[in-house]
mmCIF file of C-alpha atoms and ligand atoms in Angstrom:
data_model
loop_
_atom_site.group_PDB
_atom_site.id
_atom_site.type_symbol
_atom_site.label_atom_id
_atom_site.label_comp_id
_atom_site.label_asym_id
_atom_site.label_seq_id
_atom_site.Cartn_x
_atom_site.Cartn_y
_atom_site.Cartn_z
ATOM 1 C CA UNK A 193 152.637 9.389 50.132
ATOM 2 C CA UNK A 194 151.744 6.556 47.704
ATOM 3 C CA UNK A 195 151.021 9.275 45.091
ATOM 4 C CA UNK A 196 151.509 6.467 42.084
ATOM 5 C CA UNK A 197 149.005 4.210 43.752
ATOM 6 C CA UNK A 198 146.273 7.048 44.769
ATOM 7 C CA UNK A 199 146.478 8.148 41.077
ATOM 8 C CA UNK A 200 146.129 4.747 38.923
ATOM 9 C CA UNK A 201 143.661 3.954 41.089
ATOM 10 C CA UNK A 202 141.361 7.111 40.469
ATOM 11 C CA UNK A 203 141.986 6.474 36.647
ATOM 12 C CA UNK A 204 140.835 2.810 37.312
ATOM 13 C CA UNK A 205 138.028 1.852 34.557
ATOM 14 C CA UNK A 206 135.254 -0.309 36.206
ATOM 15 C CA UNK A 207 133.009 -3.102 34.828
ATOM 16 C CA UNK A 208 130.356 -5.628 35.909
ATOM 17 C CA UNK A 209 130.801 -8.703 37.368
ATOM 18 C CA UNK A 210 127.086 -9.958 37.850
ATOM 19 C CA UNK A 211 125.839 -6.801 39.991
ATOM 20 C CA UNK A 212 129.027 -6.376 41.635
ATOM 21 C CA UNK A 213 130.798 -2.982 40.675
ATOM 22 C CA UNK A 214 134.732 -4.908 39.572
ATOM 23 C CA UNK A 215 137.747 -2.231 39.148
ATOM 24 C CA UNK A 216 140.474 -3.454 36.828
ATOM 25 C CA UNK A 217 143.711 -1.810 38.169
ATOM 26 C CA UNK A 218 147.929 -2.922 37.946
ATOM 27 C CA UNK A 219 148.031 -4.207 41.387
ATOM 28 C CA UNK A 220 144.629 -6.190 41.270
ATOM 29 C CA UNK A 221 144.652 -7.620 37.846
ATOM 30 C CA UNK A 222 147.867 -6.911 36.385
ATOM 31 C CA UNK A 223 146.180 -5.509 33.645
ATOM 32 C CA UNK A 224 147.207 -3.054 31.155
ATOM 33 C CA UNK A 225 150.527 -3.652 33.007
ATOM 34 C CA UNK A 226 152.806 -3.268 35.864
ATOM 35 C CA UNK A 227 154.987 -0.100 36.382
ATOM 36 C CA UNK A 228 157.766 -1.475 38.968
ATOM 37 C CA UNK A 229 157.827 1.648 40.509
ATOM 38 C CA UNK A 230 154.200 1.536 41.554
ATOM 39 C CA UNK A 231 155.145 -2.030 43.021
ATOM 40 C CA UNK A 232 158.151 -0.587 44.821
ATOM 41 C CA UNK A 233 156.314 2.355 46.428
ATOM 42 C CA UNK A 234 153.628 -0.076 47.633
ATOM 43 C CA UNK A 235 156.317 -2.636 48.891
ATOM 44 C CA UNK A 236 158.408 0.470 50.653
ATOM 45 C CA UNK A 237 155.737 1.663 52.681
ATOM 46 C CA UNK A 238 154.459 -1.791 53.962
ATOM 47 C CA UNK A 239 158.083 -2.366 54.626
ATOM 48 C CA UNK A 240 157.894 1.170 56.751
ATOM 49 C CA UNK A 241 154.420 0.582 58.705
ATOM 50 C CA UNK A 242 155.134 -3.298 59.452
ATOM 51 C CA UNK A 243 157.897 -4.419 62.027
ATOM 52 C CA UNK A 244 159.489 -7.266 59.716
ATOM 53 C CA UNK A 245 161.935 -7.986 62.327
ATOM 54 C CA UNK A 246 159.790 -11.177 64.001
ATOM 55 C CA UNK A 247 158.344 -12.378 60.583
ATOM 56 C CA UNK A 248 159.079 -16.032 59.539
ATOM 57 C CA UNK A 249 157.145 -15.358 56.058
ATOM 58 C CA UNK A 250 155.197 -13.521 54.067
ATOM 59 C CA UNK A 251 152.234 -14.914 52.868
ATOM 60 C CA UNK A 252 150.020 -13.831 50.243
ATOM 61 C CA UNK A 253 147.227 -15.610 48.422
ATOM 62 C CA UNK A 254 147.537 -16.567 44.441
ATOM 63 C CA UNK A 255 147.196 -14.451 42.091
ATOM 64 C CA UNK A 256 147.582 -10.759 42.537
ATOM 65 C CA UNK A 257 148.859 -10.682 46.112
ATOM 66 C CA UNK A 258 151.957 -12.131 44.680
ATOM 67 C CA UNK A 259 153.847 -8.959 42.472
ATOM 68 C CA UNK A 260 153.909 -6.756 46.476
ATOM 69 C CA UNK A 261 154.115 -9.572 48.463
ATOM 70 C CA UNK A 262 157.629 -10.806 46.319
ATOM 71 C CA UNK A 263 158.570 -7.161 45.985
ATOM 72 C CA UNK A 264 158.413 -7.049 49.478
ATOM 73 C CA UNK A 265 160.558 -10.414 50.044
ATOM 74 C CA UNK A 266 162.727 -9.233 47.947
ATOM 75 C CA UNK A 267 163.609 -5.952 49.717
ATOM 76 C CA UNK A 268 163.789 -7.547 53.566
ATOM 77 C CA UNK A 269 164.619 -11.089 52.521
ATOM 78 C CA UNK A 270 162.211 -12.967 54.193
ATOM 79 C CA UNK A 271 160.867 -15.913 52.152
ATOM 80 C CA UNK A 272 157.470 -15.829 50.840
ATOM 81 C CA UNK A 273 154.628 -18.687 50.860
ATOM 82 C CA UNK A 274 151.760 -18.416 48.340
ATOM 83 C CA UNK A 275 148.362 -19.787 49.434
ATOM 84 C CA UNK A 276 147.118 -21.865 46.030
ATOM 85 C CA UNK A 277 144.055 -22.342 44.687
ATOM 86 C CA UNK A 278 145.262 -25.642 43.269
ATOM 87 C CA UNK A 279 145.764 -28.634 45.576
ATOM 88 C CA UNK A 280 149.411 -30.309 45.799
ATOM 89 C CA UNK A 281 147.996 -33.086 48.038
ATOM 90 C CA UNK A 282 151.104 -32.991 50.745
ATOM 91 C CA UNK A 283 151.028 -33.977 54.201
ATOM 92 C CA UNK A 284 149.338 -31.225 56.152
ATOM 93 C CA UNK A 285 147.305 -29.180 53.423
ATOM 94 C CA UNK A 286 144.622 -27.557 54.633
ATOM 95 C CA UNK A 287 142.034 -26.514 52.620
ATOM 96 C CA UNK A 288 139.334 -23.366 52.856
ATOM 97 C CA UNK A 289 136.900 -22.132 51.111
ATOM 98 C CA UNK A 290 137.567 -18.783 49.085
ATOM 99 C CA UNK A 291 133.972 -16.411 48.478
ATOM 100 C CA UNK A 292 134.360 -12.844 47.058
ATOM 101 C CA UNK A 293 131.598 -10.796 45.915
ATOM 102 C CA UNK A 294 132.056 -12.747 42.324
ATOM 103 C CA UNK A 295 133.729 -15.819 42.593
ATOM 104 C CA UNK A 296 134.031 -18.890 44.727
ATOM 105 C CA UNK A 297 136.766 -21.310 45.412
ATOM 106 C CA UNK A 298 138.911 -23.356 47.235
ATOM 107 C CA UNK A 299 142.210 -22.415 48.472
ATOM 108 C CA UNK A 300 145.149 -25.244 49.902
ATOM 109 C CA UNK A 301 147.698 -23.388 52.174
ATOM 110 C CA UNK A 302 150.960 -25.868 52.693
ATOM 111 C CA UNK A 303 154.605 -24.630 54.094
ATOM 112 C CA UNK A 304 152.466 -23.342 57.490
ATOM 113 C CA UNK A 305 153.448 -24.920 60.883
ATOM 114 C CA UNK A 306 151.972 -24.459 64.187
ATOM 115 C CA UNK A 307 154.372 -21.334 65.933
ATOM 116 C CA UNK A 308 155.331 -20.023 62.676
ATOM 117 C CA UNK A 309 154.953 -16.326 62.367
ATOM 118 C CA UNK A 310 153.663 -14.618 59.330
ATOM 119 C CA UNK A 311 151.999 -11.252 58.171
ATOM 120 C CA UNK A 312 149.782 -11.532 54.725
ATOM 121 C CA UNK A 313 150.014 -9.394 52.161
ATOM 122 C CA UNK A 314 146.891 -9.453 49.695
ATOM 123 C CA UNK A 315 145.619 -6.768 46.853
ATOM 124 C CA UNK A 316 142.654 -6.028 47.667
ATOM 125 C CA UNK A 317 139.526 -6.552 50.901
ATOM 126 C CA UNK A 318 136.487 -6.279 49.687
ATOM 127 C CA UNK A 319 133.868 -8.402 51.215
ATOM 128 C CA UNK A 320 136.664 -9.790 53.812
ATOM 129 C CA UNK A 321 135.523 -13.542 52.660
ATOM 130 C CA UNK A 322 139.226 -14.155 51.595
ATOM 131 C CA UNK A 323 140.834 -13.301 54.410
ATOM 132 C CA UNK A 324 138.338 -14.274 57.303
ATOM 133 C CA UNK A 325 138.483 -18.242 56.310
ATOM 134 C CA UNK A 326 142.133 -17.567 55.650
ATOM 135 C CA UNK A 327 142.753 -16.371 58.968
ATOM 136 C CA UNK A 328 140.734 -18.587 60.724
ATOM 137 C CA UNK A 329 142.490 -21.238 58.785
ATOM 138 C CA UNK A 330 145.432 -20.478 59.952
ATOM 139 C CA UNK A 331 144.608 -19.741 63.352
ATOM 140 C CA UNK A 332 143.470 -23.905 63.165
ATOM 141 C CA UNK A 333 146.708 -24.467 61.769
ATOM 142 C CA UNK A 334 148.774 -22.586 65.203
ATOM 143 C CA UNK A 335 149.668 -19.727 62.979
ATOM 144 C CA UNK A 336 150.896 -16.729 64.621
ATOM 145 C CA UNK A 337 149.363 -13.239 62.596
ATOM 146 C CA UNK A 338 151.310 -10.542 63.418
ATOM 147 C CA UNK A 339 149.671 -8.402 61.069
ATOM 148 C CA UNK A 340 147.270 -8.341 57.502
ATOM 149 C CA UNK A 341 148.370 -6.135 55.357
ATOM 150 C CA UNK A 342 145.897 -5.148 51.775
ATOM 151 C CA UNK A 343 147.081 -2.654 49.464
ATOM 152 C CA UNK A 344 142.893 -1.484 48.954
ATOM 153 C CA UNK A 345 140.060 -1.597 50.636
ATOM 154 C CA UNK A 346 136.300 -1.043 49.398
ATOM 155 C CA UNK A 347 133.355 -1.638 51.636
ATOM 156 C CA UNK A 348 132.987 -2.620 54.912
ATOM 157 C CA UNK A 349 134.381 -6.277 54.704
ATOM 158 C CA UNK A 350 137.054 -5.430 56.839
ATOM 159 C CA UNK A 351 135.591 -5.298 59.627
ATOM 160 C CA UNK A 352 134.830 -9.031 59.639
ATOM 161 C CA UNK A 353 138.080 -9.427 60.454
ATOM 162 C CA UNK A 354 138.052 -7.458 63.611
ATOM 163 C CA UNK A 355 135.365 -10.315 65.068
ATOM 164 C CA UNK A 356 138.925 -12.664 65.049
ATOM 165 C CA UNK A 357 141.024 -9.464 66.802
ATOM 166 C CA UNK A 358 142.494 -8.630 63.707
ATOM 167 C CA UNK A 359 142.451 -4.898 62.784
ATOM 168 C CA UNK A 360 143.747 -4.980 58.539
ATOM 169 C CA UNK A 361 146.218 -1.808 57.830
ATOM 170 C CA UNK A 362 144.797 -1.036 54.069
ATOM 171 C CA UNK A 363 146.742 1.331 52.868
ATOM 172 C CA UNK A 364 143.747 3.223 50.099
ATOM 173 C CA UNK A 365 140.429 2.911 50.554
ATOM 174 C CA UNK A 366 138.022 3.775 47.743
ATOM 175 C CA UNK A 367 134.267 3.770 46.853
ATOM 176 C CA UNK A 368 133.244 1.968 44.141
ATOM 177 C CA UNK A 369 130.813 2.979 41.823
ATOM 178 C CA UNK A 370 129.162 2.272 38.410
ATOM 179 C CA UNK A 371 130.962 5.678 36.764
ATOM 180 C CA UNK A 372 134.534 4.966 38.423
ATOM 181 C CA UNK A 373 137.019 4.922 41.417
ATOM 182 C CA UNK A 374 136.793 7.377 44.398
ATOM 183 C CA UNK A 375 139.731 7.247 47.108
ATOM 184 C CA UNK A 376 137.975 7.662 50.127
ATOM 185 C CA UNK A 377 141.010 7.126 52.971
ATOM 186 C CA UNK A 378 144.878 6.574 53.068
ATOM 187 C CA UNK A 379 146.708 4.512 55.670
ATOM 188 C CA UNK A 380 148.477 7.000 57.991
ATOM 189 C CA UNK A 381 146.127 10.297 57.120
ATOM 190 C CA UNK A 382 143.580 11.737 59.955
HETATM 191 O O1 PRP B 33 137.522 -9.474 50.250
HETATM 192 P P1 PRP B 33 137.064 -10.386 49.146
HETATM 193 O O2 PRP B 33 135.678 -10.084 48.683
HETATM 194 O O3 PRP B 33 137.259 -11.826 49.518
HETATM 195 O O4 PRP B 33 137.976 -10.086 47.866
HETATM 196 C C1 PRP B 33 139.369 -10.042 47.928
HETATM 197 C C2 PRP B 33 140.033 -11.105 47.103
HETATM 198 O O5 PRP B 33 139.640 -10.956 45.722
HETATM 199 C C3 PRP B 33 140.797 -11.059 44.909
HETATM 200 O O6 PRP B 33 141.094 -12.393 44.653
HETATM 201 P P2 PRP B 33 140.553 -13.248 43.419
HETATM 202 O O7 PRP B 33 140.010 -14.514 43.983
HETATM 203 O O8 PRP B 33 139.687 -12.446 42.518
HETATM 204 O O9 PRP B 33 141.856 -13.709 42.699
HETATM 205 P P3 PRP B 33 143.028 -13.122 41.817
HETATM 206 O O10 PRP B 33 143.996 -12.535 42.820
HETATM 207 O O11 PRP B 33 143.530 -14.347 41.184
HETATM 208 O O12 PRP B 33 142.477 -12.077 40.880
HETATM 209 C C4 PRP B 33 141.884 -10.459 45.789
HETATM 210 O O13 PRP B 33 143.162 -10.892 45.380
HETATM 211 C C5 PRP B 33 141.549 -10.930 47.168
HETATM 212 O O14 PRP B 33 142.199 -12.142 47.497
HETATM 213 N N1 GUN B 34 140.619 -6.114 40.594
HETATM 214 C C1 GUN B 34 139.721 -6.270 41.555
HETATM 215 N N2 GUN B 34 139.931 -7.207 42.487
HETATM 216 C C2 GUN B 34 138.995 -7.330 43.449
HETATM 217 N N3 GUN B 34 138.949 -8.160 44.511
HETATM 218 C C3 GUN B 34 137.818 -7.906 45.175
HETATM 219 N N4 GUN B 34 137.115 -6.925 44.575
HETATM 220 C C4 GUN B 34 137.848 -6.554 43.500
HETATM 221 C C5 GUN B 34 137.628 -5.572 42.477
HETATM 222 O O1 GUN B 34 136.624 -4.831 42.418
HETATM 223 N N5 GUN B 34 138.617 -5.488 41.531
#
């Protein structure tokens, strides 16, 4: 299971952002490239370990949550809504602030209405900054989350989320370190 994904990710090279141990890998960067099949095993298993039949959309968060998160639209047909981290200045934008462990922003979510039911889709939780204000965001907004879906995990970020009664499926979870990648957990193993 997810054999493409386990091995990029344990031939992922790893650099330093500030003090914070970055991997470079397809999914998370789009860098060297991206082998379709990788994003169709990825999109095929989230397909198989989410029940898509009460989801209004998918919504994923600019930039690399979008190649799994369309893949996935693609294969069930349910539309997908990007969360931007430009502002388009429409009626009902809301607006969050974005930290990671090497960045900060702002992100604008439009297209969201109070009842509408969604799962996200995102590349990676790290420090869970993303997806906590993006949650609670949308839980401001009337949201329904049926589920939050990242394609890897590092670190204990994750469990941020829980504090909102949101338990992430992340389907590999790896250790970062100075030398390289190390997968430490898949989604659906003991
Ligand atoms: O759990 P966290 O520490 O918040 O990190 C996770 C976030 O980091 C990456 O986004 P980034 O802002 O780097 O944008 P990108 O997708 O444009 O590379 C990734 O896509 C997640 O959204
Ligand atoms: N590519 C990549 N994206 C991230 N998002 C949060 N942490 C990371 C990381 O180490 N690498």
């Amino acid at each position: 299971m997810l054999e493409r994904l386990k091995s990029s990710l344990i031939n992922s090279p790893v650099i330093k952002r500030g003090e914070y141990n970055y991997f470079i890998h397809p999914i998370s960067d789009g860098v060297p490239s991206i082998d379709p099949r990788l994003v169709e095993e990825i999109s095929d298993y989230i397909n198989k370990i989410t029940d898509m039949k009460r989801v209004d959309t998918i919504l994923t968060v600019e930039a690399m949550g979008i190649p799994v998160a369309n893949a996935l639209s693609l294969k069930t047909g349910i539309p997908l809504t990007i969360v931007r981290k430009r502002p388009y200045f429409l009626e009902g934008e809301v607006e969050l602030s974005q930290s990671t462990g090497y960045s900060k922003g702002v992100l604008y979510i439009n297209g969201l209405k109070r009842g509408d039911r969604i799962i996200i889709v995102d590349d990676v939780i790290s420090t869970g900054g993303t997806l906590l204000a993006l949650v609670k965001a949308l839980k401001t907004i009337g949201v329904e989350v049926l589920d939050v879906i990242s394609v890897i995990g590092r670190g204990d970020g994750y469990l941020k989320l829980k504090e909102l009664g949101v338990e992430p499926k992340i389907l590999v979870t790896i250790d970062v370190g100075e030398k390289g990648v190390e997968i430490k957990h898949v989604f659906g193993d003991q």
